Amino acid sequence: MLVFRTFKELRAFLKKQVDNGLKIGFVPTMGALHDGHISLISKSIEKCDITLCSIFVNPTQFNDSEDLDRYPRTEVRDIHLLEAVKCDVVFIPSVDEVYPPNYKTPHVELDTLESVMEGALRPGHFTGVMQVVGRFFEQILPDYAFFGEKDYQQLAVIKKMVSHRNFPINIVGCEIQREATGLAMSSRNIRLSNSGLKNAEFLIEQLNWAKKNYELLPNSEIEKRVKAAFLEQNPLELEYFEIADSNNLAPILNKDQPARAFIAAHIEGVRLIDNIDLN
Ligand code: AMP
């Protein structure tokens, strides 16, 4: 596997591949890789000739500097994992490489996507995500880019940015990978104790309960009951539980709309998110 740390080297390599008619698949990550990330790499390997994974903990998408400092960094292990699954290239740039002085990102109007859930609770988060992914897209111009439904709102933001900025890139959403317990895989899970991991299963239990009762109960009642269940569930602290339209994340007006339930909660100082398709 090739390891590049500058856009210049990476672009020179990619140009040769594109000139030979090869299709490039891109999987952006922040490292601390797990099987959720690997499922995206496998999808790319299946669909494309060259698979490129980036590892970059993007400071501009963290609205909490402590969260940024505590974000796990496991570069050597990540490189071994990527080699083992036959990823072709890993790109590991520095912050200065990604953001040269005076680098500016075009504004993209996110509407509802910025005013609900992750957009509302993490001000500036999606601006940072669009900044880093936009910069990578400009430099790499992959044929396909792969994103997990684990960060469903982020996937919607990326699709909007790609359409707004006319990037000729196919965005592929990939299903959420879970532990045997149902807990969604996340780089943040390694910061949880064994009892924290056990307690964190409550997120998917509540999402599954919402799915089971979706046709039976009004949405307001489902939301009320999930919130009440969390109040009794120390030490989990619910940040939000919401049911929203799968396409634009706007409120649901009737049960015929495609719907998803979204959840965010804190446990042992770790913020976890998850979501489920309700239809
Ligand atoms: P991150 O390193 O957290 O920025 O994630 C990089 C990519 O991996 C994003 O597109 C995430 O949505 C995706 N991802 C993270 N966890 C999972 C998971 N459990 N299942 C599927 N995709 C995931």
Short mmCIF file of C-alpha atoms and ligand atoms in Angstrom, two decimals:
data_model
loop_
_atom_site.label_atom_id
_atom_site.label_comp_id
_atom_site.label_asym_id
_atom_site.label_seq_id
_atom_site.Cartn_x
_atom_site.Cartn_y
_atom_site.Cartn_z
CA MET A 1 0.00 0.00 0.00
CA LEU A 2 1.25 3.46 -0.86
CA VAL A 3 1.34 6.15 1.82
CA PHE A 4 1.17 9.81 0.72
CA ARG A 5 1.29 12.91 2.90
CA THR A 6 1.04 15.72 0.33
CA PHE A 7 -1.59 16.51 -2.31
CA LYS A 8 1.17 16.98 -4.88
CA GLU A 9 2.48 13.40 -4.56
CA LEU A 10 -1.02 12.01 -4.35
CA ARG A 11 -2.24 13.91 -7.45
CA ALA A 12 0.80 12.77 -9.48
CA PHE A 13 0.01 9.14 -8.62
CA LEU A 14 -3.73 9.51 -9.28
CA LYS A 15 -3.18 11.23 -12.63
CA LYS A 16 -1.34 8.14 -13.94
CA GLN A 17 -4.19 5.89 -12.81
CA VAL A 18 -6.86 8.10 -14.39
CA ASP A 19 -4.81 8.34 -17.64
CA ASN A 20 -4.89 4.54 -17.71
CA GLY A 21 -8.68 4.64 -17.49
CA LEU A 22 -8.88 3.42 -13.88
CA LYS A 23 -11.74 4.42 -11.56
CA ILE A 24 -10.83 6.00 -8.22
CA GLY A 25 -12.80 5.26 -5.03
CA PHE A 26 -12.29 7.53 -2.01
CA VAL A 27 -13.06 6.82 1.67
CA PRO A 28 -12.43 9.84 3.95
CA THR A 29 -11.94 8.98 7.64
CA MET A 30 -10.55 10.42 10.85
CA GLY A 31 -8.68 7.19 11.60
CA ALA A 32 -8.94 4.91 14.66
CA LEU A 33 -10.30 2.52 12.08
CA HIS A 34 -12.81 -0.23 12.85
CA ASP A 35 -14.99 -2.60 10.83
CA GLY A 36 -17.41 0.23 10.02
CA HIS A 37 -14.64 2.03 8.11
CA ILE A 38 -13.41 -1.24 6.63
CA SER A 39 -16.89 -1.94 5.20
CA LEU A 40 -16.58 1.34 3.24
CA ILE A 41 -13.11 0.35 2.01
CA SER A 42 -14.48 -3.07 0.90
CA LYS A 43 -17.35 -1.38 -0.98
CA SER A 44 -14.84 0.85 -2.76
CA ILE A 45 -12.57 -2.09 -3.64
CA GLU A 46 -15.63 -3.90 -5.05
CA LYS A 47 -16.72 -0.94 -7.20
CA CYS A 48 -13.47 0.81 -8.15
CA ASP A 49 -10.00 -0.01 -9.52
CA ILE A 50 -8.03 2.08 -7.01
CA THR A 51 -9.16 2.62 -3.43
CA LEU A 52 -7.84 5.61 -1.51
CA CYS A 53 -8.48 6.10 2.20
CA SER A 54 -7.64 9.38 3.93
CA ILE A 55 -6.89 9.70 7.63
CA PHE A 56 -7.22 13.25 8.90
CA VAL A 57 -8.62 14.44 12.22
CA ASN A 58 -10.14 17.64 10.91
CA PRO A 59 -9.89 20.40 13.53
CA THR A 60 -12.44 22.64 11.80
CA GLN A 61 -15.33 20.23 12.39
CA PHE A 62 -14.85 20.02 16.17
CA ASN A 63 -16.82 22.61 18.09
CA ASP A 64 -15.35 21.30 21.36
CA SER A 65 -11.54 21.55 21.65
CA GLU A 66 -11.43 18.88 24.38
CA ASP A 67 -13.24 16.46 22.09
CA LEU A 68 -10.58 17.19 19.44
CA ASP A 69 -7.72 16.61 21.91
CA ARG A 70 -9.23 13.34 23.12
CA TYR A 71 -9.99 12.00 19.64
CA PRO A 72 -8.14 8.65 19.31
CA ARG A 73 -5.11 8.62 16.99
CA THR A 74 -3.80 5.17 16.00
CA GLU A 75 -1.90 5.73 12.75
CA VAL A 76 0.42 2.68 12.78
CA ARG A 77 -2.42 0.30 13.60
CA ASP A 78 -4.63 1.96 10.95
CA ILE A 79 -1.98 1.49 8.26
CA HIS A 80 -1.69 -2.23 9.13
CA LEU A 81 -5.46 -2.66 9.00
CA LEU A 82 -5.67 -0.96 5.59
CA GLU A 83 -2.81 -3.08 4.27
CA ALA A 84 -4.53 -6.25 5.48
CA VAL A 85 -7.70 -5.45 3.48
CA LYS A 86 -5.67 -4.48 0.39
CA CYS A 87 -6.49 -0.78 0.30
CA ASP A 88 -4.28 0.69 -2.46
CA VAL A 89 -3.41 4.10 -1.05
CA VAL A 90 -3.63 5.91 2.28
CA PHE A 91 -3.38 9.69 2.42
CA ILE A 92 -2.31 11.18 5.77
CA PRO A 93 -1.86 14.95 5.39
CA SER A 94 -0.93 17.50 8.09
CA VAL A 95 -3.28 20.35 9.03
CA ASP A 96 -1.04 22.82 7.13
CA GLU A 97 -1.20 20.67 4.02
CA VAL A 98 -4.99 20.56 4.09
CA TYR A 99 -5.46 24.23 4.97
CA PRO A 100 -2.92 26.51 3.30
CA PRO A 101 -3.07 30.18 4.36
CA ASN A 102 -6.11 32.01 2.98
CA TYR A 103 -7.84 28.80 1.90
CA LYS A 104 -11.54 29.60 1.45
CA THR A 105 -14.49 27.25 0.98
CA PRO A 106 -17.49 28.21 -1.13
CA HIS A 107 -20.65 28.69 0.96
CA VAL A 108 -23.33 26.01 0.58
CA GLU A 109 -26.80 26.74 1.93
CA LEU A 110 -27.83 23.77 4.07
CA ASP A 111 -31.35 24.92 5.11
CA THR A 112 -32.97 22.33 7.41
CA LEU A 113 -29.84 20.20 7.48
CA GLU A 114 -28.10 22.89 9.48
CA SER A 115 -30.97 23.71 11.82
CA VAL A 116 -31.82 20.25 13.18
CA MET A 117 -30.03 17.68 15.35
CA GLU A 118 -26.25 17.59 14.64
CA GLY A 119 -26.53 20.90 12.75
CA ALA A 120 -28.28 22.66 15.62
CA LEU A 121 -26.29 21.10 18.47
CA ARG A 122 -22.82 21.31 16.97
CA PRO A 123 -22.60 24.85 15.53
CA GLY A 124 -20.07 25.04 12.69
CA HIS A 125 -19.66 21.25 12.54
CA PHE A 126 -21.05 20.79 9.04
CA THR A 127 -19.24 23.88 7.75
CA GLY A 128 -16.03 22.12 8.87
CA VAL A 129 -17.09 18.83 7.30
CA MET A 130 -17.89 20.53 3.98
CA GLN A 131 -14.60 22.41 4.15
CA VAL A 132 -12.46 19.29 4.54
CA VAL A 133 -14.43 17.02 2.20
CA GLY A 134 -14.68 19.85 -0.37
CA ARG A 135 -10.92 20.36 -0.22
CA PHE A 136 -10.27 16.63 -0.66
CA PHE A 137 -12.76 16.42 -3.53
CA GLU A 138 -11.15 19.40 -5.33
CA GLN A 139 -7.70 17.83 -5.08
CA ILE A 140 -8.56 14.16 -5.59
CA LEU A 141 -11.64 14.23 -7.86
CA PRO A 142 -12.54 10.59 -7.22
CA ASP A 143 -15.16 8.80 -9.33
CA TYR A 144 -16.87 7.50 -6.20
CA ALA A 145 -16.78 8.52 -2.54
CA PHE A 146 -18.14 6.33 0.26
CA PHE A 147 -19.83 7.55 3.45
CA GLY A 148 -21.53 5.65 6.28
CA GLU A 149 -25.20 5.99 7.18
CA LYS A 150 -23.96 5.99 10.79
CA ASP A 151 -23.50 9.75 10.17
CA TYR A 152 -26.73 10.01 8.22
CA GLN A 153 -27.06 13.79 8.44
CA GLN A 154 -23.44 14.18 7.30
CA LEU A 155 -24.20 11.97 4.28
CA ALA A 156 -27.13 14.26 3.42
CA VAL A 157 -24.88 17.32 3.80
CA ILE A 158 -22.25 15.82 1.48
CA LYS A 159 -24.89 14.99 -1.17
CA LYS A 160 -26.15 18.58 -0.99
CA MET A 161 -22.62 20.00 -1.29
CA VAL A 162 -21.81 17.77 -4.27
CA SER A 163 -24.95 18.86 -6.08
CA HIS A 164 -24.48 22.56 -5.17
CA ARG A 165 -20.80 22.61 -6.24
CA ASN A 166 -21.36 20.35 -9.27
CA PHE A 167 -18.68 17.85 -8.30
CA PRO A 168 -18.76 14.97 -10.85
CA ILE A 169 -18.53 12.44 -8.02
CA ASN A 170 -20.90 9.57 -7.17
CA ILE A 171 -21.70 9.52 -3.45
CA VAL A 172 -22.37 6.04 -2.09
CA GLY A 173 -24.12 5.66 1.29
CA CYS A 174 -23.15 2.48 3.18
CA GLU A 175 -25.15 0.76 5.89
CA ILE A 176 -24.27 0.99 9.58
CA GLN A 177 -21.94 -1.73 10.90
CA ARG A 178 -22.71 -2.90 14.42
CA GLU A 179 -21.11 -4.95 17.18
CA ALA A 180 -22.78 -8.31 17.94
CA THR A 181 -24.64 -6.45 20.73
CA GLY A 182 -26.17 -4.04 18.19
CA LEU A 183 -24.05 -1.07 19.31
CA ALA A 184 -23.04 0.98 16.25
CA MET A 185 -19.30 0.77 15.69
CA SER A 186 -17.54 4.05 16.40
CA SER A 187 -13.96 5.24 16.95
CA ARG A 188 -15.25 6.75 20.18
CA ASN A 189 -16.33 3.36 21.62
CA ILE A 190 -12.74 2.60 22.66
CA ARG A 191 -13.03 5.35 25.27
CA LEU A 192 -15.86 3.48 27.04
CA SER A 193 -15.39 1.08 29.97
CA ASN A 194 -16.98 -2.38 29.81
CA SER A 195 -19.99 -1.18 31.77
CA GLY A 196 -20.15 1.92 29.53
CA LEU A 197 -20.25 -0.31 26.46
CA LYS A 198 -23.02 -2.39 28.03
CA ASN A 199 -25.03 0.74 28.91
CA ALA A 200 -24.50 2.13 25.40
CA GLU A 201 -26.58 -0.75 24.01
CA PHE A 202 -29.57 1.22 25.28
CA LEU A 203 -29.34 3.46 22.18
CA ILE A 204 -30.02 0.69 19.69
CA GLU A 205 -32.57 -0.91 22.03
CA GLN A 206 -34.56 2.33 21.98
CA LEU A 207 -34.18 2.72 18.21
CA ASN A 208 -35.41 -0.86 17.72
CA TRP A 209 -38.34 -0.20 20.07
CA ALA A 210 -39.24 2.90 18.02
CA LYS A 211 -39.10 0.88 14.79
CA LYS A 212 -41.31 -1.86 16.24
CA ASN A 213 -43.92 0.66 17.36
CA TYR A 214 -43.70 3.05 14.42
CA GLU A 215 -46.97 1.96 12.79
CA LEU A 216 -48.76 1.63 16.14
CA LEU A 217 -48.09 4.91 17.92
CA PRO A 218 -48.07 8.59 16.93
CA ASN A 219 -44.53 9.97 16.54
CA SER A 220 -45.00 12.38 19.43
CA GLU A 221 -45.84 9.45 21.71
CA ILE A 222 -42.78 7.47 20.55
CA GLU A 223 -40.55 10.47 21.20
CA LYS A 224 -42.13 11.04 24.62
CA ARG A 225 -41.66 7.41 25.70
CA VAL A 226 -38.04 7.21 24.53
CA LYS A 227 -37.20 10.42 26.39
CA ALA A 228 -38.90 9.06 29.53
CA ALA A 229 -36.99 5.77 29.23
CA PHE A 230 -33.68 7.68 29.12
CA LEU A 231 -34.55 9.67 32.26
CA GLU A 232 -34.62 6.37 34.17
CA GLN A 233 -31.42 5.16 32.58
CA ASN A 234 -28.49 6.57 34.53
CA PRO A 235 -25.69 7.25 33.59
CA LEU A 236 -26.88 7.79 30.01
CA GLU A 237 -27.77 11.35 29.14
CA LEU A 238 -29.99 11.78 26.10
CA GLU A 239 -29.14 14.77 23.88
CA TYR A 240 -31.90 14.22 21.33
CA PHE A 241 -34.23 11.60 19.96
CA GLU A 242 -36.04 12.64 16.81
CA ILE A 243 -38.04 11.13 14.00
CA ALA A 244 -37.47 12.89 10.68
CA ASP A 245 -37.95 12.55 6.93
CA SER A 246 -35.15 10.36 5.53
CA ASN A 247 -34.66 12.62 2.51
CA ASN A 248 -34.41 16.11 3.99
CA LEU A 249 -34.55 15.49 7.77
CA ALA A 250 -37.62 17.76 8.02
CA PRO A 251 -40.41 16.87 10.46
CA ILE A 252 -42.71 13.99 9.48
CA LEU A 253 -46.24 15.02 8.53
CA ASN A 254 -47.66 11.58 7.80
CA LYS A 255 -46.58 7.97 8.17
CA ASP A 256 -46.30 7.45 4.39
CA GLN A 257 -43.13 9.54 4.27
CA PRO A 258 -39.77 7.74 4.39
CA ALA A 259 -38.73 8.10 8.03
CA ARG A 260 -35.73 7.55 10.29
CA ALA A 261 -35.21 7.84 14.01
CA PHE A 262 -32.07 9.64 15.19
CA ILE A 263 -30.46 9.56 18.60
CA ALA A 264 -27.51 11.22 20.37
CA ALA A 265 -26.51 10.52 23.97
CA HIS A 266 -23.57 11.04 26.31
CA ILE A 267 -22.04 8.31 28.39
CA GLU A 268 -18.82 8.48 30.43
CA GLY A 269 -18.03 11.78 28.69
CA VAL A 270 -18.34 10.19 25.23
CA ARG A 271 -20.90 11.41 22.72
CA LEU A 272 -22.55 8.62 20.73
CA ILE A 273 -24.95 8.87 17.78
CA ASP A 274 -27.03 6.28 15.94
CA ASN A 275 -30.09 6.07 13.67
CA ILE A 276 -32.48 3.56 12.15
CA ASP A 277 -34.77 3.29 9.15
CA LEU A 278 -38.40 3.14 10.36
CA ASN A 279 -40.23 2.03 7.20
P1 AMP B 1 -15.08 8.98 10.87
O1 AMP B 1 -13.72 8.39 10.91
O2 AMP B 1 -15.84 8.83 12.15
O3 AMP B 1 -15.12 10.38 10.32
O4 AMP B 1 -15.89 8.10 9.82
C1 AMP B 1 -15.44 7.95 8.49
C2 AMP B 1 -16.55 7.32 7.69
O5 AMP B 1 -16.85 6.04 8.24
C3 AMP B 1 -17.84 8.14 7.71
O6 AMP B 1 -18.42 8.12 6.42
C4 AMP B 1 -18.68 7.40 8.71
O7 AMP B 1 -20.08 7.54 8.52
C5 AMP B 1 -18.25 5.96 8.44
N1 AMP B 1 -18.56 5.11 9.60
C6 AMP B 1 -18.19 5.31 10.89
N2 AMP B 1 -18.71 4.36 11.68
C7 AMP B 1 -19.44 3.55 10.87
C8 AMP B 1 -20.24 2.38 11.09
N3 AMP B 1 -20.42 1.87 12.29
N4 AMP B 1 -20.85 1.81 10.02
C9 AMP B 1 -20.70 2.34 8.77
N5 AMP B 1 -19.96 3.43 8.50
C10 AMP B 1 -19.35 4.02 9.54
#
